[in-house]
Amino acid sequence: DAGITQSPRHKVTETGTPVTLRCHQTENHRYMYWYRQDPGHGLRLIHYSYGVKDTDKGEVSDGYSVSRSKTEDFLLTLESATSSQTSVYFCAIGRSSSGGHPEAFFGQGTRLTVV
Amino acid sequence: DQQVKQNSPSLSVQEGRISILNCDYTNSMFDYFLWYKKYPAEGPTFLISISSIKDKNEDGRFTVFLNKSAKHLSLHIVPSQPGDSAVYFCAASDRGTYKYIFGTGTRLKVLA
């Protein structure tokens, strides 16, 4: 257990509505990530954070924003949900198993359906 | 442009034999490489990693090989077990950003 909790685990929302997904960690790690998983595309990085209020875009950031006001929480917001954002979303933390380069450890995922 | 590629969507192997999963990358700035296993309805699980200063790393039944000149890495599982049946993702990162870029995955099926 990497000490990561994603909420909600499942959500159905309507096109055009805002949606916020929450990632909470209990281990005080600096790096946090949001990915989406889609068939044929694997895992694609949406945004990541390297500290409180420090965030950067990933591979597929259009239509998404993030916030990190405290170390333990990393929020992903879909400003106006579209059907193309139907996906499984994974949060991850960067944690080093050997004291060197950190590895990504993932939460259980949030299945989001936009109808 | 995909920076990390797994060109084999699926692989079937007999129990007890070796499974070899392959991954190619294009970004020469990548200096750390990882393999993950994913079961349905679960998050990916970290398996093994390798730094660009090495060409091999072993952990039990899992060995990762890195060929920097070819920009290629592979994961060997010996012996393969039915519980190894899952989707395997390779990922790459560079020291400057610690962003992890993943491939599209290879579905491994180990036949009993």
Coordinates of C-alpha atoms in Angstrom, one line a residue:
Chain A
D1 CA 0.0 0.0 0.0
A2 CA 1.6 3.3 -1.2
G3 CA -0.6 5.4 1.1
I4 CA -2.5 6.9 -1.7
T5 CA -6.3 7.4 -1.7
Q6 CA -8.2 8.5 -4.8
S7 CA -11.8 9.8 -4.5
P8 CA -14.3 9.2 -5.8
R9 CA -13.5 5.7 -7.2
H10 CA -16.4 5.9 -9.7
K11 CA -18.2 8.9 -11.1
V12 CA -20.7 9.5 -13.9
T13 CA -21.2 13.1 -15.0
E14 CA -22.8 15.0 -17.8
T15 CA -21.1 16.8 -20.6
G16 CA -20.2 20.4 -19.8
T17 CA -20.1 20.0 -16.0
P18 CA -17.0 20.6 -14.0
V19 CA -15.5 17.6 -12.2
T20 CA -12.8 17.4 -9.5
L21 CA -10.9 14.3 -8.7
R22 CA -8.9 14.1 -5.5
C23 CA -5.6 12.4 -4.7
H24 CA -4.5 12.2 -1.1
Q25 CA -1.2 10.8 0.2
T26 CA -0.1 10.1 3.7
E27 CA 3.6 9.8 3.2
N28 CA 4.7 13.5 2.6
H29 CA 6.2 12.9 -0.9
R30 CA 7.3 15.8 -3.0
Y31 CA 6.2 14.4 -6.5
M32 CA 2.7 13.6 -7.4
Y33 CA 1.2 12.7 -10.8
W34 CA -2.1 12.4 -12.7
Y35 CA -2.4 9.9 -15.5
R36 CA -5.2 8.6 -17.6
Q37 CA -5.4 5.1 -19.1
D38 CA -7.2 4.4 -22.3
P39 CA -7.2 1.4 -24.6
G40 CA -4.5 1.6 -27.2
H41 CA -2.8 4.5 -25.4
G42 CA -1.5 3.1 -22.3
L43 CA -0.9 5.5 -19.4
R44 CA -0.6 9.2 -20.4
L45 CA 0.7 11.9 -18.1
I46 CA -1.8 14.7 -17.6
H47 CA -0.1 16.9 -15.1
Y48 CA 2.5 16.5 -12.4
S49 CA 3.6 18.4 -9.3
Y50 CA 7.1 18.8 -7.8
G51 CA 6.0 20.6 -4.7
V52 CA 3.3 22.7 -3.1
K53 CA 2.0 25.1 -5.8
D54 CA 4.5 23.7 -8.2
T55 CA 2.9 22.0 -11.2
D56 CA 3.7 21.3 -14.8
K57 CA 1.9 20.0 -17.8
G58 CA 2.2 16.5 -19.1
E59 CA 1.4 14.9 -22.5
V60 CA -2.3 15.4 -22.5
S61 CA -3.1 18.5 -20.4
D62 CA -5.6 20.3 -22.5
G63 CA -9.0 20.5 -20.8
Y64 CA -7.5 19.7 -17.4
S65 CA -6.2 21.8 -14.5
V66 CA -4.6 20.9 -11.2
S67 CA -3.9 22.4 -7.8
R68 CA -1.7 21.5 -5.0
S69 CA -2.2 23.7 -2.0
K70 CA -0.7 21.3 0.5
T71 CA 1.7 18.4 0.3
E72 CA -0.8 15.7 0.8
D73 CA -3.5 16.6 -1.7
F74 CA -3.3 16.9 -5.5
L75 CA -6.6 17.8 -7.3
L76 CA -7.4 17.3 -10.9
T77 CA -10.2 19.4 -12.4
L78 CA -12.0 18.9 -15.7
E79 CA -13.3 22.4 -16.3
S80 CA -16.1 21.3 -18.6
A81 CA -16.2 17.6 -19.0
T82 CA -16.4 16.1 -22.5
S83 CA -17.0 12.5 -23.7
S84 CA -13.4 12.2 -24.7
Q85 CA -12.4 12.5 -21.1
T86 CA -14.2 9.3 -20.2
S87 CA -11.3 7.3 -18.9
V88 CA -9.7 5.7 -15.9
Y89 CA -7.6 8.2 -14.0
F90 CA -4.7 7.2 -11.8
C91 CA -2.8 9.3 -9.3
A92 CA 0.8 8.4 -8.4
I93 CA 3.4 9.6 -6.0
G94 CA 7.2 9.6 -6.6
R95 CA 8.9 7.4 -3.9
S96 CA 12.4 6.1 -3.9
S97 CA 12.8 2.4 -2.9
S98 CA 16.6 2.7 -2.8
G99 CA 17.2 6.3 -1.8
G100 CA 18.0 7.4 -5.3
H101 CA 15.7 8.1 -8.3
P102 CA 12.1 7.9 -7.2
E103 CA 9.7 5.4 -8.8
A104 CA 6.0 6.1 -9.3
F105 CA 3.6 4.3 -7.0
F106 CA -0.1 4.4 -8.0
G107 CA -3.4 4.6 -6.4
Q108 CA -6.4 2.4 -7.2
G109 CA -7.8 4.6 -9.9
T110 CA -11.0 6.6 -10.6
R111 CA -13.3 5.5 -13.3
L112 CA -15.0 8.6 -14.9
T113 CA -17.8 8.4 -17.4
V114 CA -19.0 11.5 -19.2
V115 CA -22.4 11.1 -20.7
Chain B
D1 CA 5.1 11.5 -31.2
Q2 CA 5.4 8.6 -28.8
Q3 CA 8.6 8.7 -26.9
V4 CA 8.2 5.2 -25.3
K5 CA 7.0 2.4 -27.5
Q6 CA 5.9 -1.2 -26.9
N7 CA 5.3 -2.7 -30.3
S8 CA 3.9 -6.0 -29.2
P9 CA 0.3 -5.6 -27.8
S10 CA 0.2 -9.2 -26.6
L11 CA 2.4 -12.2 -25.8
S12 CA 1.5 -15.8 -24.9
V13 CA 4.1 -18.0 -23.1
Q14 CA 3.9 -21.5 -21.6
E15 CA 4.2 -21.8 -17.8
G16 CA 7.9 -22.4 -16.8
R17 CA 9.3 -20.8 -20.0
I18 CA 10.9 -17.4 -20.4
S19 CA 8.8 -14.3 -21.1
I20 CA 10.5 -11.4 -22.9
L21 CA 8.8 -8.1 -23.1
N22 CA 10.4 -5.3 -25.2
C23 CA 10.4 -1.5 -25.1
D24 CA 12.0 1.2 -27.3
Y25 CA 12.4 4.8 -26.5
T26 CA 13.4 7.8 -28.6
N27 CA 14.3 10.5 -26.1
S28 CA 18.1 10.4 -25.4
M29 CA 17.5 12.5 -22.2
F30 CA 15.9 9.5 -20.5
D31 CA 18.2 8.1 -17.8
Y32 CA 15.9 5.9 -15.7
F33 CA 13.7 3.1 -16.8
L34 CA 11.0 1.2 -15.1
W35 CA 8.6 -1.8 -15.6
Y36 CA 5.1 -2.0 -14.1
K37 CA 2.6 -4.8 -14.0
K38 CA -1.2 -4.1 -14.1
Y39 CA -4.1 -6.3 -13.2
P40 CA -7.6 -5.3 -14.3
A41 CA -9.3 -2.8 -12.0
E42 CA -6.1 -2.1 -10.1
G43 CA -3.4 0.5 -10.2
P44 CA -0.1 -0.3 -11.9
T45 CA 2.4 -2.0 -9.6
F46 CA 6.1 -1.2 -9.8
L47 CA 8.3 -4.2 -10.6
I48 CA 11.8 -3.3 -11.4
S49 CA 13.9 -0.3 -12.6
I50 CA 17.3 0.4 -14.1
S51 CA 19.5 3.4 -14.3
S52 CA 21.2 4.4 -17.5
I53 CA 24.6 3.7 -15.9
K54 CA 23.8 0.0 -15.8
D55 CA 22.9 -2.5 -18.5
K56 CA 21.3 -5.1 -16.3
N57 CA 19.3 -5.3 -13.1
E58 CA 17.9 -8.5 -11.5
D59 CA 15.3 -9.0 -8.9
G60 CA 14.3 -12.6 -8.3
R61 CA 12.6 -13.9 -11.5
F62 CA 12.7 -10.5 -13.1
T63 CA 15.6 -9.1 -15.1
V64 CA 15.7 -5.8 -17.0
F65 CA 18.3 -5.3 -19.7
L66 CA 19.1 -1.9 -21.1
N67 CA 20.8 -1.2 -24.5
K68 CA 21.5 2.5 -24.6
S69 CA 22.9 2.6 -28.1
A70 CA 19.8 0.9 -29.5
K71 CA 17.5 2.8 -27.1
H72 CA 16.0 -0.5 -26.2
L73 CA 15.1 -2.2 -22.9
S74 CA 13.6 -5.6 -22.2
L75 CA 12.1 -7.4 -19.2
H76 CA 12.8 -11.1 -18.8
I77 CA 10.6 -13.2 -16.5
V78 CA 12.0 -16.6 -15.7
P79 CA 10.3 -18.9 -15.0
S80 CA 6.9 -17.6 -16.1
Q81 CA 3.9 -18.3 -13.9
P82 CA 0.2 -18.1 -14.5
G83 CA 0.0 -15.3 -11.9
D84 CA 2.3 -13.2 -14.1
S85 CA -0.6 -12.8 -16.6
A86 CA -1.2 -9.1 -16.7
V87 CA -0.5 -6.0 -18.7
Y88 CA 3.1 -4.8 -18.5
F89 CA 4.1 -1.2 -19.0
C90 CA 7.6 0.2 -19.5
A91 CA 8.3 3.8 -18.5
A92 CA 11.1 6.2 -18.8
S93 CA 12.1 9.3 -16.9
D94 CA 14.8 12.0 -17.0
R95 CA 16.7 13.2 -14.0
G96 CA 15.8 16.8 -14.6
T97 CA 12.0 16.5 -14.3
Y98 CA 11.2 13.1 -12.8
K99 CA 8.3 12.9 -15.2
Y100 CA 7.4 9.3 -16.1
I101 CA 6.4 8.6 -19.7
F102 CA 4.8 5.2 -20.3
G103 CA 4.5 2.9 -23.3
T104 CA 1.1 1.5 -24.5
G105 CA 1.6 -1.8 -22.7
T106 CA 1.9 -5.5 -23.6
R107 CA -0.6 -8.1 -22.4
L108 CA 1.1 -11.2 -21.2
K109 CA -0.7 -14.4 -20.9
V110 CA 1.0 -17.3 -19.2
L111 CA -0.6 -20.6 -20.2
A112 CA -0.7 -23.4 -17.6

